[in-house]
mmCIF file of C-alpha atoms and ligand atoms in Angstrom:
data_model
loop_
_atom_site.group_PDB
_atom_site.id
_atom_site.type_symbol
_atom_site.label_atom_id
_atom_site.label_comp_id
_atom_site.label_asym_id
_atom_site.label_seq_id
_atom_site.Cartn_x
_atom_site.Cartn_y
_atom_site.Cartn_z
ATOM 1 C CA MET A 251 28.184 -64.274 11.314
ATOM 2 C CA ASN A 252 31.081 -64.304 8.840
ATOM 3 C CA ILE A 253 30.644 -62.918 5.348
ATOM 4 C CA ILE A 254 32.758 -62.826 2.210
ATOM 5 C CA LEU A 255 32.077 -59.717 0.154
ATOM 6 C CA MET A 256 32.878 -60.013 -3.534
ATOM 7 C CA GLY A 257 32.388 -57.929 -6.634
ATOM 8 C CA PRO A 258 34.435 -55.820 -9.045
ATOM 9 C CA PRO A 259 36.412 -52.780 -7.892
ATOM 10 C CA GLY A 260 34.096 -49.795 -7.658
ATOM 11 C CA ALA A 261 30.928 -51.816 -7.064
ATOM 12 C CA GLY A 262 30.547 -50.204 -3.645
ATOM 13 C CA LYS A 263 31.860 -53.009 -1.452
ATOM 14 C CA GLY A 264 33.314 -50.549 1.039
ATOM 15 C CA THR A 265 29.996 -48.736 1.391
ATOM 16 C CA GLN A 266 28.044 -51.961 1.841
ATOM 17 C CA ALA A 267 30.586 -53.227 4.354
ATOM 18 C CA ALA A 268 30.121 -50.058 6.406
ATOM 19 C CA ASN A 269 26.345 -50.701 6.483
ATOM 20 C CA LEU A 270 26.869 -54.277 7.626
ATOM 21 C CA VAL A 271 29.245 -53.128 10.351
ATOM 22 C CA LYS A 272 26.620 -50.695 11.646
ATOM 23 C CA GLU A 273 23.748 -53.152 11.414
ATOM 24 C CA TYR A 274 25.381 -56.291 12.815
ATOM 25 C CA GLY A 275 28.497 -55.131 14.649
ATOM 26 C CA LEU A 276 30.744 -57.127 12.337
ATOM 27 C CA THR A 277 34.413 -56.310 11.921
ATOM 28 C CA HIS A 278 35.367 -55.084 8.452
ATOM 29 C CA ILE A 279 38.536 -56.688 7.120
ATOM 30 C CA SER A 280 39.673 -55.149 3.836
ATOM 31 C CA THR A 281 42.888 -56.572 2.424
ATOM 32 C CA GLY A 282 43.228 -53.450 0.258
ATOM 33 C CA ASP A 283 43.139 -51.274 3.414
ATOM 34 C CA ILE A 284 45.598 -53.542 5.203
ATOM 35 C CA PHE A 285 47.999 -53.327 2.258
ATOM 36 C CA ARG A 286 47.633 -49.542 2.081
ATOM 37 C CA LYS A 287 48.354 -49.242 5.805
ATOM 38 C CA ALA A 288 51.375 -51.536 5.473
ATOM 39 C CA LEU A 289 52.578 -49.395 2.595
ATOM 40 C CA LYS A 290 52.323 -46.227 4.679
ATOM 41 C CA GLU A 291 54.146 -47.853 7.574
ATOM 42 C CA GLN A 292 56.677 -49.438 5.197
ATOM 43 C CA THR A 293 56.389 -52.873 6.740
ATOM 44 C CA LYS A 294 57.504 -56.006 4.889
ATOM 45 C CA TYR A 295 54.113 -56.512 3.228
ATOM 46 C CA GLY A 296 53.877 -52.851 2.304
ATOM 47 C CA VAL A 297 57.204 -52.795 0.500
ATOM 48 C CA ILE A 298 56.304 -55.887 -1.525
ATOM 49 C CA ALA A 299 52.739 -54.796 -2.242
ATOM 50 C CA LYS A 300 53.650 -51.349 -3.542
ATOM 51 C CA TYR A 301 54.951 -52.549 -6.887
ATOM 52 C CA PHE A 302 51.858 -54.574 -7.645
ATOM 53 C CA MET A 303 49.261 -52.207 -6.261
ATOM 54 C CA GLN A 304 50.355 -49.061 -8.038
ATOM 55 C CA PHE A 305 49.801 -50.650 -11.446
ATOM 56 C CA GLY A 306 46.554 -52.352 -10.498
ATOM 57 C CA HIS A 307 47.930 -55.894 -10.324
ATOM 58 C CA LEU A 308 47.191 -58.392 -7.589
ATOM 59 C CA VAL A 309 49.805 -58.903 -4.893
ATOM 60 C CA PRO A 310 51.142 -62.483 -5.269
ATOM 61 C CA ASP A 311 49.137 -65.149 -3.470
ATOM 62 C CA ASP A 312 51.807 -66.300 -0.990
ATOM 63 C CA TYR A 313 52.287 -62.835 0.549
ATOM 64 C CA THR A 314 48.591 -62.079 0.582
ATOM 65 C CA ILE A 315 47.668 -65.383 2.181
ATOM 66 C CA GLU A 316 50.436 -65.112 4.781
ATOM 67 C CA MET A 317 49.273 -61.617 5.683
ATOM 68 C CA VAL A 318 45.612 -62.628 6.025
ATOM 69 C CA ARG A 319 46.577 -65.675 8.048
ATOM 70 C CA GLU A 320 48.529 -63.491 10.497
ATOM 71 C CA TYR A 321 45.755 -60.928 10.666
ATOM 72 C CA LEU A 322 43.073 -63.489 11.483
ATOM 73 C CA LYS A 323 45.299 -65.109 14.073
ATOM 74 C CA GLU A 324 46.247 -61.874 15.838
ATOM 75 C CA ASN A 325 42.736 -60.451 16.112
ATOM 76 C CA THR A 326 39.470 -61.582 17.641
ATOM 77 C CA PHE A 327 36.093 -60.763 16.159
ATOM 78 C CA GLU A 328 33.305 -60.856 18.670
ATOM 79 C CA ASN A 329 30.358 -60.737 16.283
ATOM 80 C CA GLY A 330 32.111 -62.150 13.248
ATOM 81 C CA PHE A 331 33.686 -60.403 10.292
ATOM 82 C CA ILE A 332 33.311 -59.324 6.692
ATOM 83 C CA LEU A 333 36.139 -60.235 4.384
ATOM 84 C CA ASP A 334 36.288 -57.539 1.727
ATOM 85 C CA GLY A 335 38.744 -58.096 -1.111
ATOM 86 C CA PHE A 336 39.784 -61.593 -0.106
ATOM 87 C CA PRO A 337 39.781 -64.205 -1.552
ATOM 88 C CA ARG A 338 40.467 -62.913 -5.023
ATOM 89 C CA THR A 339 41.894 -66.047 -6.629
ATOM 90 C CA ILE A 340 41.023 -69.740 -6.494
ATOM 91 C CA VAL A 341 44.292 -70.408 -4.642
ATOM 92 C CA GLN A 342 43.317 -67.872 -1.977
ATOM 93 C CA ALA A 343 39.829 -69.387 -1.660
ATOM 94 C CA ARG A 344 41.298 -72.838 -1.081
ATOM 95 C CA GLU A 345 43.757 -71.514 1.499
ATOM 96 C CA LEU A 346 40.998 -69.650 3.281
ATOM 97 C CA GLU A 347 39.222 -72.919 3.834
ATOM 98 C CA SER A 348 42.213 -74.175 5.774
ATOM 99 C CA ILE A 349 42.308 -71.008 7.905
ATOM 100 C CA GLU A 350 38.651 -70.340 8.667
ATOM 101 C CA LYS A 351 35.880 -72.576 7.472
ATOM 102 C CA GLU A 352 32.791 -70.926 8.815
ATOM 103 C CA PHE A 353 31.243 -68.530 6.343
ATOM 104 C CA ASP A 354 27.524 -67.873 6.392
ATOM 105 C CA PHE A 355 27.237 -65.993 3.120
ATOM 106 C CA THR A 356 29.170 -64.882 0.115
ATOM 107 C CA ILE A 357 27.769 -61.626 -1.199
ATOM 108 C CA ASP A 358 28.318 -60.811 -4.851
ATOM 109 C CA ALA A 359 27.967 -57.106 -5.539
ATOM 110 C CA ILE A 360 26.816 -56.749 -9.126
ATOM 111 C CA ILE A 361 27.274 -53.628 -11.185
ATOM 112 C CA ASN A 362 27.156 -52.588 -14.797
ATOM 113 C CA LEU A 363 30.800 -52.873 -15.859
ATOM 114 C CA ASP A 364 30.923 -49.842 -18.143
ATOM 115 C CA LYS A 365 30.023 -47.563 -15.246
ATOM 116 C CA LEU A 366 33.072 -48.636 -13.342
ATOM 117 C CA VAL A 367 35.917 -46.897 -15.159
ATOM 118 C CA LYS A 368 34.177 -43.531 -14.804
ATOM 119 C CA ARG A 369 33.262 -44.179 -11.222
ATOM 120 C CA LEU A 370 36.749 -45.228 -10.170
ATOM 121 C CA SER A 371 38.863 -42.815 -12.168
ATOM 122 C CA GLY A 372 36.782 -39.878 -10.905
ATOM 123 C CA ARG A 373 37.381 -40.752 -7.294
ATOM 124 C CA ARG A 374 39.451 -38.404 -5.107
ATOM 125 C CA THR A 375 40.714 -39.248 -1.629
ATOM 126 C CA CYS A 376 41.646 -36.971 1.281
ATOM 127 C CA LYS A 377 45.344 -37.152 2.192
ATOM 128 C CA GLU A 378 44.545 -36.430 5.829
ATOM 129 C CA CYS A 379 41.404 -38.358 6.796
ATOM 130 C CA GLY A 380 40.845 -40.789 3.903
ATOM 131 C CA ALA A 381 37.362 -39.496 3.030
ATOM 132 C CA THR A 382 36.471 -40.085 -0.623
ATOM 133 C CA PHE A 383 34.699 -37.865 -3.128
ATOM 134 C CA HIS A 384 33.878 -38.055 -6.819
ATOM 135 C CA VAL A 385 34.573 -35.227 -9.258
ATOM 136 C CA GLU A 386 31.146 -35.713 -10.840
ATOM 137 C CA PHE A 387 28.857 -37.768 -8.584
ATOM 138 C CA ASN A 388 29.921 -36.488 -5.160
ATOM 139 C CA PRO A 389 32.099 -33.397 -5.602
ATOM 140 C CA PRO A 390 33.585 -31.603 -2.587
ATOM 141 C CA LYS A 391 32.304 -28.059 -1.928
ATOM 142 C CA VAL A 392 35.681 -26.624 -2.931
ATOM 143 C CA GLU A 393 37.609 -28.394 -5.683
ATOM 144 C CA GLY A 394 40.569 -30.362 -4.351
ATOM 145 C CA VAL A 395 39.690 -29.755 -0.681
ATOM 146 C CA CYS A 396 38.155 -32.226 1.780
ATOM 147 C CA ASP A 397 34.733 -31.166 3.166
ATOM 148 C CA LYS A 398 35.360 -33.000 6.396
ATOM 149 C CA CYS A 399 38.800 -31.822 7.456
ATOM 150 C CA GLY A 400 40.093 -29.351 4.874
ATOM 151 C CA GLY A 401 42.820 -31.781 3.783
ATOM 152 C CA GLU A 402 44.145 -31.974 0.230
ATOM 153 C CA LEU A 403 42.397 -34.366 -2.161
ATOM 154 C CA TYR A 404 44.406 -36.549 -4.526
ATOM 155 C CA GLN A 405 43.865 -39.330 -7.044
ATOM 156 C CA ARG A 406 45.133 -42.722 -5.863
ATOM 157 C CA GLU A 407 47.802 -44.117 -8.180
ATOM 158 C CA ASP A 408 45.694 -47.219 -8.817
ATOM 159 C CA GLU A 409 42.702 -45.068 -9.747
ATOM 160 C CA SER A 410 44.250 -43.638 -12.891
ATOM 161 C CA GLU A 411 42.385 -44.726 -16.023
ATOM 162 C CA GLU A 412 45.174 -47.166 -17.013
ATOM 163 C CA ALA A 413 45.343 -48.798 -13.592
ATOM 164 C CA VAL A 414 41.551 -49.056 -13.360
ATOM 165 C CA THR A 415 41.429 -50.824 -16.715
ATOM 166 C CA ILE A 416 44.038 -53.337 -15.522
ATOM 167 C CA ARG A 417 42.169 -53.875 -12.228
ATOM 168 C CA LEU A 418 38.924 -54.649 -14.055
ATOM 169 C CA ASP A 419 40.723 -56.999 -16.394
ATOM 170 C CA THR A 420 42.357 -58.745 -13.436
ATOM 171 C CA TYR A 421 38.964 -59.032 -11.752
ATOM 172 C CA ASN A 422 37.394 -60.630 -14.828
ATOM 173 C CA LYS A 423 40.226 -63.103 -15.324
ATOM 174 C CA GLN A 424 41.136 -64.086 -11.762
ATOM 175 C CA THR A 425 38.326 -63.229 -9.372
ATOM 176 C CA LYS A 426 35.141 -63.736 -11.372
ATOM 177 C CA PRO A 427 35.659 -67.515 -11.602
ATOM 178 C CA LEU A 428 35.341 -67.529 -7.813
ATOM 179 C CA ILE A 429 31.702 -66.520 -8.128
ATOM 180 C CA ASP A 430 31.046 -69.851 -9.852
ATOM 181 C CA TYR A 431 33.027 -71.608 -7.151
ATOM 182 C CA TYR A 432 30.833 -70.146 -4.397
ATOM 183 C CA THR A 433 27.664 -70.543 -6.438
ATOM 184 C CA MET A 434 28.353 -74.262 -6.531
ATOM 185 C CA LYS A 435 28.729 -74.240 -2.782
ATOM 186 C CA GLY A 436 25.254 -72.716 -2.637
ATOM 187 C CA THR A 437 25.876 -69.834 -0.249
ATOM 188 C CA ILE A 438 25.955 -66.921 -2.648
ATOM 189 C CA ILE A 439 23.658 -63.886 -2.544
ATOM 190 C CA ASN A 440 23.574 -61.493 -5.489
ATOM 191 C CA ILE A 441 23.047 -57.834 -4.714
ATOM 192 C CA ASN A 442 22.622 -55.264 -7.441
HETATM 193 P P1 ADP B 239 39.429 -52.683 -5.212
HETATM 194 O O1 ADP B 239 38.769 -51.367 -5.268
HETATM 195 O O2 ADP B 239 40.188 -53.061 -6.451
HETATM 196 O O3 ADP B 239 38.543 -53.762 -4.685
HETATM 197 P P2 ADP B 239 41.141 -52.905 -2.865
HETATM 198 O O4 ADP B 239 41.225 -51.690 -2.018
HETATM 199 O O5 ADP B 239 40.344 -54.044 -2.385
HETATM 200 O O6 ADP B 239 40.660 -52.388 -4.277
HETATM 201 O O7 ADP B 239 42.613 -53.437 -3.204
HETATM 202 C C1 ADP B 239 43.624 -52.572 -3.650
HETATM 203 C C2 ADP B 239 44.806 -53.374 -4.155
HETATM 204 O O8 ADP B 239 45.347 -54.176 -3.106
HETATM 205 C C3 ADP B 239 44.478 -54.358 -5.284
HETATM 206 O O9 ADP B 239 44.466 -53.737 -6.534
HETATM 207 C C4 ADP B 239 45.641 -55.352 -5.116
HETATM 208 O O10 ADP B 239 46.833 -54.829 -5.651
HETATM 209 C C5 ADP B 239 45.813 -55.413 -3.604
HETATM 210 N N1 ADP B 239 44.982 -56.506 -3.034
HETATM 211 C C6 ADP B 239 43.930 -56.380 -2.177
HETATM 212 N N2 ADP B 239 43.401 -57.584 -1.860
HETATM 213 C C7 ADP B 239 44.137 -58.510 -2.529
HETATM 214 C C8 ADP B 239 44.082 -59.924 -2.643
HETATM 215 N N3 ADP B 239 43.162 -60.658 -1.986
HETATM 216 N N4 ADP B 239 45.010 -60.545 -3.431
HETATM 217 C C9 ADP B 239 45.943 -59.831 -4.084
HETATM 218 N N5 ADP B 239 46.031 -58.493 -4.055
HETATM 219 C C10 ADP B 239 45.154 -57.822 -3.279
HETATM 220 ZN ZN1 ZN B 240 39.740 -35.105 5.067
#
């Protein structure tokens, strides 16, 4: 089973993906995570992506598509996979069709948009283990310290209020039209 997971930043795609991984043994492929890893390791894609990611802009299509193409080629997915964060533009959706055609569902995670800025800009991430918290909705026991490993919590650059606003704007302009595209194909499921 292959699934495309869509929805605005902060809708809880990562959480839902984790549930699907547990339930169906799917492999979770998050282009955001792949970019962040590349950034840490300073690979070619990481160096390019940094400038776009930090301000909340999309990484240009050619690099993103090339990276996904390589990733899908180099890995095997026994029970199928969940694509989280790709495609995000019509160009990417078209390219995906030439890479991998078999998708069973497209899931559209729906959320009230005015909740998102608060949800995203309050998020704090552990420098050591990557666990996430929220200053208001899921605070750590000790402010600024990870419950799981004691690591230091920080705010991701692209989770500042300015960057979040740009990300939502980008989503509305570039990614939302894809929902119509998949609706026309008839394989979309809406989840609140
Ligand atoms: P979000 O919470 O916005 O869904 P992600 O972790 O999926 O965040 O992505 C983080 C960043 O990585 C995006 O803001 C963008 O800069 C880059 N990125 C991820 N996926 C794509 C994509 N398909 N096309 C272009 N840029 C992407
Ligand atoms: Zn931690």
